[in-house]
Amino acid sequence: MTNEFIKQKLQAKFGEALSEWGEPYGMLTVTVPRELNLKVLNFLYDDPELAFRFLTDLTGAHYPDRKGEELSVIYHLHNLVSNVRMRVKLYTPAAQPDVYTATGLFSGANWMERETYDFYGINFLGHPDLRRVLNVEEMDYHPLRKEFPLEDQSRIDKDDDMFGR
Amino acid sequence: MSRPVRFNLVQKDTRDWGINKVDMPDGHMGEGFFATSFDKVVGLARKNSIWPLPFATSCCGIEFMATMGANYDLARFGSERVGFSPRQCDLLMVMGTIAKKMGPVVKQVYLQMAEPRWVMAVGACASSGGIFDTYSVLQGIDQVVPVDVYVPGCPPRPEAIIDGVLKIQELVHNESLRRRNGVQYKGLLESYGIQ
């Protein structure tokens, strides 16, 4: 199964809705509209030839320069029979980061979506238990968004010059 | 038929081995009696039988294992009994990075220890957060429990950990018996929200 074949199958089904095709390091990458994420994932799962039935990874990213679609969700899919991987991305505005949950399709998405919510604040619609999984529950921000400095802002004993602040 | 013993026949002279014995406290001595103050005796006994509770989360814990091992041999200072139950231990040794999520666990372990109790922060992370100046790491365990001795280093060498234990011994030895009932100590605990 080649990347070209997967691309043709997806384009035949979804047409112009898919964009930003690429093959970084040989891994097929495609961007889908955020409303269509479940439809695309379901198609990739159900199609007997594609059969991407394993969710390797689900994570987020923050691109402050992409105005109106700052936050990204990335799915890494794996066809275990043909040993082929591909990447599905979607973008969502930071003002309204609502994305449909993939937990109905992949049970393993549960904790990974909680992690993505924890660090990027992506609101997964329909998630059964969307709360923080790695950080302390009292934390009131999403630390991997670029507007938050990495350093702990609560300490006063460090010399700013020596720590590049 | 019993066999004759063929080892340890010669009594060794241990006088040159450099073994230190604990000095007697000051006091009045006479025929068949010795009088000294109570807290000196208690301090002497506590000082030379500190039971450490290792709370090792990362590389400083490995250094502590070397400290407990035969080469550095913390047992020489009366601390050979490493307890893993906070109820029985006197000295909480926090070694390694404490994440903010781990903070309540450290505090819980401290609360479970019986008075008198001492705390030693080993290494840069436990003392100040170290290189992990980040949103997820507690910036020094003194934000959740009072600390008696800080050991610097990343990680500290076993000699430094032994030096820290000796500093703790000094504190234990010279501590007044009334300190733990004092207003100052209660105020310190209250500043951490304990009791």
Short mmCIF file of C-alpha atoms in Angstrom, two decimals:
data_model
loop_
_atom_site.label_atom_id
_atom_site.label_comp_id
_atom_site.label_asym_id
_atom_site.label_seq_id
_atom_site.Cartn_x
_atom_site.Cartn_y
_atom_site.Cartn_z
CA MET A 1 0.00 0.00 0.00
CA THR A 2 1.64 3.24 -1.15
CA ASN A 3 1.08 6.80 0.00
CA GLU A 4 -0.20 7.59 -3.51
CA PHE A 5 -2.89 4.91 -3.17
CA ILE A 6 -4.06 6.24 0.21
CA LYS A 7 -4.16 9.77 -1.16
CA GLN A 8 -6.26 8.69 -4.16
CA LYS A 9 -8.71 6.80 -1.96
CA LEU A 10 -9.12 9.79 0.36
CA GLN A 11 -9.46 12.27 -2.48
CA ALA A 12 -12.06 10.09 -4.19
CA LYS A 13 -14.11 10.06 -1.00
CA PHE A 14 -13.64 13.59 0.37
CA GLY A 15 -12.46 15.54 -2.67
CA GLU A 16 -11.32 19.10 -2.09
CA ALA A 17 -12.07 19.12 1.65
CA LEU A 18 -8.63 17.71 2.41
CA SER A 19 -5.62 19.99 2.09
CA GLU A 20 -1.93 20.45 2.90
CA TRP A 21 -0.83 17.07 1.57
CA GLY A 22 2.75 16.23 2.41
CA GLU A 23 5.19 13.40 3.03
CA PRO A 24 7.68 14.55 5.68
CA TYR A 25 10.18 11.70 6.20
CA GLY A 26 7.99 9.51 3.97
CA MET A 27 4.92 9.66 6.24
CA LEU A 28 1.76 10.73 4.47
CA THR A 29 0.26 13.81 6.14
CA VAL A 30 -3.07 15.45 5.48
CA THR A 31 -5.06 18.26 7.03
CA VAL A 32 -8.80 17.81 7.43
CA PRO A 33 -11.47 20.36 8.36
CA ARG A 34 -12.19 20.01 12.06
CA GLU A 35 -15.85 19.11 11.48
CA LEU A 36 -14.80 16.18 9.30
CA ASN A 37 -12.24 14.59 11.63
CA LEU A 38 -14.47 11.69 12.71
CA LYS A 39 -15.69 11.05 9.17
CA VAL A 40 -12.12 10.79 7.87
CA LEU A 41 -10.95 8.64 10.78
CA ASN A 42 -13.97 6.37 10.40
CA PHE A 43 -13.36 6.01 6.68
CA LEU A 44 -9.70 5.16 7.26
CA TYR A 45 -10.75 2.64 9.91
CA ASP A 46 -13.59 0.94 8.05
CA ASP A 47 -12.18 0.75 4.54
CA PRO A 48 -10.96 -2.86 4.15
CA GLU A 49 -7.93 -1.84 2.11
CA LEU A 50 -6.84 1.15 4.20
CA ALA A 51 -7.69 -0.37 7.62
CA PHE A 52 -5.94 2.19 9.83
CA ARG A 53 -7.18 0.55 13.01
CA PHE A 54 -4.53 1.55 15.52
CA LEU A 55 -4.15 5.05 16.98
CA THR A 56 -0.44 5.37 17.77
CA ASP A 57 -0.54 8.88 19.07
CA LEU A 58 -2.82 11.83 19.53
CA THR A 59 -1.41 15.18 20.50
CA GLY A 60 -1.74 18.90 20.02
CA ALA A 61 0.35 21.84 18.86
CA HIS A 62 0.09 25.59 19.11
CA TYR A 63 0.96 27.85 16.16
CA PRO A 64 0.38 31.46 17.32
CA ASP A 65 1.14 32.77 13.79
CA ARG A 66 -1.79 30.97 12.15
CA LYS A 67 -4.42 33.57 13.03
CA GLY A 68 -7.88 32.08 13.42
CA GLU A 69 -6.63 28.49 13.58
CA GLU A 70 -3.94 28.60 16.24
CA LEU A 71 -4.43 25.18 17.79
CA SER A 72 -3.81 21.90 16.05
CA VAL A 73 -4.71 18.29 16.84
CA ILE A 74 -2.59 15.55 15.31
CA TYR A 75 -3.51 11.89 14.95
CA HIS A 76 -0.93 9.23 14.10
CA LEU A 77 -2.58 6.18 12.57
CA HIS A 78 -1.11 2.75 11.92
CA ASN A 79 -2.23 -0.07 9.66
CA LEU A 80 -0.84 -3.04 11.56
CA VAL A 81 -1.39 -5.51 8.69
CA SER A 82 0.54 -3.63 6.00
CA ASN A 83 2.72 -1.79 8.54
CA VAL A 84 1.90 1.63 7.07
CA ARG A 85 1.62 4.83 9.08
CA MET A 86 -0.02 8.14 8.31
CA ARG A 87 -0.71 11.45 10.03
CA VAL A 88 -4.00 13.34 10.13
CA LYS A 89 -4.02 16.95 11.30
CA LEU A 90 -6.70 19.50 11.93
CA TYR A 91 -6.68 23.15 13.00
CA THR A 92 -9.05 24.91 15.34
CA PRO A 93 -9.28 28.53 16.54
CA ALA A 94 -7.95 29.14 20.05
CA ALA A 95 -11.08 31.15 20.85
CA GLN A 96 -13.30 28.11 20.31
CA PRO A 97 -11.18 24.94 20.49
CA ASP A 98 -13.99 22.42 20.04
CA VAL A 99 -13.11 19.12 18.37
CA TYR A 100 -15.17 15.93 18.23
CA THR A 101 -13.74 13.16 20.37
CA ALA A 102 -12.25 10.03 18.83
CA THR A 103 -12.99 7.90 21.90
CA GLY A 104 -15.92 6.23 20.17
CA LEU A 105 -13.58 4.88 17.52
CA PHE A 106 -10.39 4.30 19.54
CA SER A 107 -10.67 3.57 23.27
CA GLY A 108 -7.00 4.49 23.57
CA ALA A 109 -7.85 8.05 22.62
CA ASN A 110 -9.38 8.61 26.05
CA TRP A 111 -6.24 9.43 28.02
CA MET A 112 -4.46 10.96 25.04
CA GLU A 113 -7.31 13.43 24.60
CA ARG A 114 -7.24 14.18 28.32
CA GLU A 115 -3.53 14.91 27.96
CA THR A 116 -4.15 17.17 24.95
CA TYR A 117 -6.86 18.97 26.90
CA ASP A 118 -4.48 19.26 29.85
CA PHE A 119 -1.65 20.87 27.90
CA TYR A 120 -3.44 22.75 25.08
CA GLY A 121 -6.98 23.22 26.35
CA ILE A 122 -8.62 21.53 23.39
CA ASN A 123 -12.25 20.86 24.25
CA PHE A 124 -13.09 17.38 22.99
CA LEU A 125 -16.84 17.32 22.47
CA GLY A 126 -18.41 14.08 23.71
CA HIS A 127 -15.41 12.90 25.71
CA PRO A 128 -16.67 10.77 28.64
CA ASP A 129 -14.31 12.21 31.28
CA LEU A 130 -12.48 15.34 30.16
CA ARG A 131 -10.25 16.40 33.07
CA ARG A 132 -6.54 16.89 33.62
CA VAL A 133 -4.44 13.72 33.59
CA LEU A 134 -0.81 14.79 34.13
CA ASN A 135 -0.81 18.21 35.79
CA VAL A 136 -2.14 19.15 39.20
CA GLU A 137 -5.88 19.66 39.20
CA GLU A 138 -5.61 23.18 40.64
CA MET A 139 -3.71 24.39 37.58
CA ASP A 140 -5.77 27.09 35.89
CA TYR A 141 -4.03 27.34 32.52
CA HIS A 142 -2.79 25.09 29.72
CA PRO A 143 1.00 25.16 30.03
CA LEU A 144 2.14 24.22 26.52
CA ARG A 145 0.36 27.13 24.86
CA LYS A 146 2.97 29.60 23.71
CA GLU A 147 1.65 32.56 25.67
CA PHE A 148 2.74 30.90 28.94
CA PRO A 149 6.47 31.01 29.79
CA LEU A 150 8.00 27.65 30.55
CA GLU A 151 9.55 28.81 33.83
CA ASP A 152 7.61 28.67 37.03
CA GLN A 153 6.47 32.26 37.59
CA SER A 154 5.93 31.83 41.32
CA ARG A 155 9.56 32.04 42.42
CA ILE A 156 11.37 35.23 43.32
CA ASP A 157 14.79 33.96 44.35
CA LYS A 158 16.32 33.51 40.90
CA ASP A 159 18.28 36.27 39.21
CA ASP A 160 16.42 37.00 35.98
CA ASP A 161 19.59 37.94 34.08
CA MET A 162 21.17 34.58 34.75
CA PHE A 163 18.12 32.65 33.63
CA GLY A 164 17.33 34.52 30.42
CA ARG A 165 14.07 36.03 31.56
CA MET B 1 33.58 -35.84 66.56
CA SER B 2 33.87 -32.09 66.78
CA ARG B 3 36.48 -30.36 64.69
CA PRO B 4 38.92 -27.94 66.25
CA VAL B 5 38.37 -24.25 65.47
CA ARG B 6 41.01 -23.06 63.01
CA PHE B 7 40.16 -19.41 62.48
CA ASN B 8 40.12 -16.20 64.52
CA LEU B 9 42.57 -17.78 66.87
CA VAL B 10 44.69 -14.65 67.23
CA GLN B 11 42.99 -11.74 68.96
CA LYS B 12 43.45 -8.66 66.75
CA ASP B 13 44.59 -5.37 68.18
CA THR B 14 41.88 -2.86 67.25
CA ARG B 15 43.44 0.14 68.97
CA ASP B 16 44.95 1.54 65.75
CA TRP B 17 41.83 1.16 63.61
CA GLY B 18 40.67 4.67 64.27
CA ILE B 19 37.35 3.67 65.77
CA ASN B 20 35.69 6.64 67.44
CA LYS B 21 33.64 6.16 70.49
CA VAL B 22 31.09 8.68 71.63
CA ASP B 23 32.41 11.02 74.28
CA MET B 24 30.76 11.12 77.64
CA PRO B 25 28.73 14.28 78.26
CA ASP B 26 29.87 16.76 80.87
CA GLY B 27 28.73 15.97 84.39
CA HIS B 28 29.68 15.10 87.91
CA MET B 29 31.14 11.74 88.58
CA GLY B 30 31.98 9.98 91.78
CA GLU B 31 32.18 6.56 93.25
CA GLY B 32 29.36 4.61 91.59
CA PHE B 33 27.39 7.55 90.20
CA PHE B 34 27.36 9.95 87.31
CA ALA B 35 25.12 13.00 87.14
CA THR B 36 24.39 15.07 84.05
CA SER B 37 21.46 16.91 82.55
CA PHE B 38 18.67 14.92 80.94
CA ASP B 39 18.67 16.61 77.53
CA LYS B 40 22.38 15.89 77.09
CA VAL B 41 21.75 12.17 77.49
CA VAL B 42 18.67 12.28 75.27
CA GLY B 43 20.54 14.30 72.65
CA LEU B 44 23.43 11.84 72.74
CA ALA B 45 21.13 8.86 72.31
CA ARG B 46 19.06 10.42 69.52
CA LYS B 47 22.08 11.76 67.69
CA ASN B 48 23.75 8.39 67.32
CA SER B 49 20.68 6.40 66.33
CA ILE B 50 18.95 8.47 63.66
CA TRP B 51 16.68 6.34 61.50
CA PRO B 52 16.51 7.83 58.01
CA LEU B 53 13.45 7.52 55.78
CA PRO B 54 14.71 7.74 52.20
CA PHE B 55 12.27 9.49 49.87
CA ALA B 56 14.27 8.96 46.68
CA THR B 57 12.74 10.00 43.38
CA SER B 58 15.75 10.34 41.08
CA CYS B 59 19.54 10.47 40.70
CA CYS B 60 20.23 11.79 44.21
CA GLY B 61 18.65 8.55 45.42
CA ILE B 62 21.34 6.61 43.55
CA GLU B 63 23.98 8.65 45.37
CA PHE B 64 22.21 7.82 48.61
CA MET B 65 22.44 4.11 47.77
CA ALA B 66 26.21 4.57 47.42
CA THR B 67 26.18 6.41 50.75
CA MET B 68 24.48 3.48 52.41
CA GLY B 69 26.81 1.00 50.72
CA ALA B 70 30.03 -0.43 52.08
CA ASN B 71 32.41 2.20 50.66
CA TYR B 72 30.85 5.23 52.32
CA ASP B 73 28.92 3.33 54.96
CA LEU B 74 26.43 5.66 56.59
CA ALA B 75 26.07 2.96 59.27
CA ARG B 76 29.21 4.36 60.88
CA PHE B 77 27.11 7.27 62.11
CA GLY B 78 24.39 5.17 63.66
CA SER B 79 22.04 5.51 60.69
CA GLU B 80 22.27 2.00 59.35
CA ARG B 81 18.63 1.22 60.00
CA VAL B 82 16.87 2.72 56.96
CA GLY B 83 13.20 2.53 57.74
CA PHE B 84 10.53 2.53 55.08
CA SER B 85 7.76 3.28 57.50
CA PRO B 86 7.42 6.96 58.39
CA ARG B 87 6.00 6.06 61.80
CA GLN B 88 9.35 4.75 63.02
CA CYS B 89 11.74 7.21 61.41
CA ASP B 90 13.34 10.39 62.66
CA LEU B 91 14.87 11.86 59.51
CA LEU B 92 13.04 12.38 56.23
CA MET B 93 15.59 12.51 53.42
CA VAL B 94 14.01 13.90 50.27
CA MET B 95 16.28 13.09 47.35
CA GLY B 96 15.31 14.09 43.85
CA THR B 97 12.87 16.14 41.83
CA ILE B 98 9.50 16.58 43.49
CA ALA B 99 6.78 17.35 40.97
CA LYS B 100 3.89 19.51 42.10
CA LYS B 101 1.69 16.43 42.03
CA MET B 102 4.11 14.72 44.42
CA GLY B 103 4.02 17.63 46.91
CA PRO B 104 1.01 16.39 48.88
CA VAL B 105 2.64 12.94 49.13
CA VAL B 106 5.78 14.44 50.72
CA LYS B 107 3.61 16.37 53.15
CA GLN B 108 1.58 13.25 53.98
CA VAL B 109 4.77 11.28 54.72
CA TYR B 110 6.00 14.14 56.92
CA LEU B 111 2.71 14.21 58.82
CA GLN B 112 2.91 10.47 59.44
CA MET B 113 6.29 10.78 61.14
CA ALA B 114 6.29 11.07 64.92
CA GLU B 115 7.92 14.01 66.70
CA PRO B 116 10.78 14.72 66.99
CA ARG B 117 11.36 14.65 63.25
CA TRP B 118 13.92 16.24 60.99
CA VAL B 119 13.95 16.87 57.24
CA MET B 120 16.91 16.95 54.90
CA ALA B 121 16.62 18.19 51.30
CA VAL B 122 19.29 16.41 49.28
CA GLY B 123 20.33 17.89 45.95
CA ALA B 124 19.42 20.93 43.95
CA CYS B 125 15.93 19.73 42.94
CA ALA B 126 14.68 19.01 46.43
CA SER B 127 16.25 22.24 47.72
CA SER B 128 15.15 24.70 45.03
CA GLY B 129 13.71 22.91 42.00
CA GLY B 130 17.19 22.83 40.47
CA ILE B 131 17.32 22.94 36.70
CA PHE B 132 13.61 22.15 36.53
CA ASP B 133 12.39 25.73 36.64
CA THR B 134 9.12 24.73 35.05
CA TYR B 135 5.38 24.66 35.54
CA SER B 136 5.23 21.06 36.76
CA VAL B 137 7.99 20.96 39.39
CA LEU B 138 7.80 22.07 43.00
CA GLN B 139 10.40 24.81 43.51
CA GLY B 140 11.93 23.33 46.64
CA ILE B 141 10.27 21.06 49.19
CA ASP B 142 10.35 23.86 51.74
CA GLN B 143 7.13 25.01 50.09
CA VAL B 144 5.32 22.05 51.67
CA VAL B 145 7.38 20.93 54.68
CA PRO B 146 9.92 22.68 56.95
CA VAL B 147 13.51 21.70 56.09
CA ASP B 148 16.38 21.46 58.57
CA VAL B 149 19.39 20.86 56.31
CA TYR B 150 19.92 21.48 52.60
CA VAL B 151 22.60 19.49 50.78
CA PRO B 152 23.78 21.21 47.57
CA GLY B 153 24.91 19.37 44.46
CA CYS B 154 23.44 17.94 41.29
CA PRO B 155 23.65 15.23 42.46
CA PRO B 156 25.72 15.65 45.64
CA ARG B 157 28.53 13.19 46.19
CA PRO B 158 28.13 10.69 49.03
CA GLU B 159 30.58 12.77 51.07
CA ALA B 160 28.18 15.71 50.83
CA ILE B 161 25.26 13.56 51.95
CA ILE B 162 27.32 12.32 54.91
CA ASP B 163 28.18 15.94 55.70
CA GLY B 164 24.45 16.71 55.69
CA VAL B 165 23.78 13.83 58.07
CA LEU B 166 26.52 15.13 60.37
CA LYS B 167 24.86 18.57 60.32
CA ILE B 168 21.58 16.90 61.25
CA GLN B 169 23.38 15.08 64.06
CA GLU B 170 24.62 18.42 65.33
CA LEU B 171 21.07 19.79 65.33
CA VAL B 172 19.73 16.69 67.06
CA HIS B 173 22.50 16.77 69.64
CA ASN B 174 22.02 20.40 70.59
CA GLU B 175 18.26 20.58 70.40
CA SER B 176 16.52 21.66 73.58
CA LEU B 177 13.95 19.21 74.89
CA ARG B 178 11.40 22.01 75.01
CA ARG B 179 11.85 23.18 71.42
CA ARG B 180 9.03 21.08 69.96
CA ASN B 181 6.58 22.51 72.49
CA GLY B 182 7.68 26.07 71.92
CA VAL B 183 5.62 28.86 70.41
CA GLN B 184 8.17 29.40 67.64
CA TYR B 185 8.05 25.79 66.48
CA LYS B 186 4.26 25.70 66.57
CA GLY B 187 4.23 28.90 64.53
CA LEU B 188 6.57 27.30 62.00
CA LEU B 189 4.28 24.29 61.60
CA GLU B 190 1.24 26.53 61.35
CA SER B 191 2.88 28.48 58.55
CA TYR B 192 2.84 25.18 56.64
CA GLY B 193 -0.78 24.53 57.57
CA ILE B 194 0.10 21.62 59.88
CA GLN B 195 -2.08 21.18 63.01
#
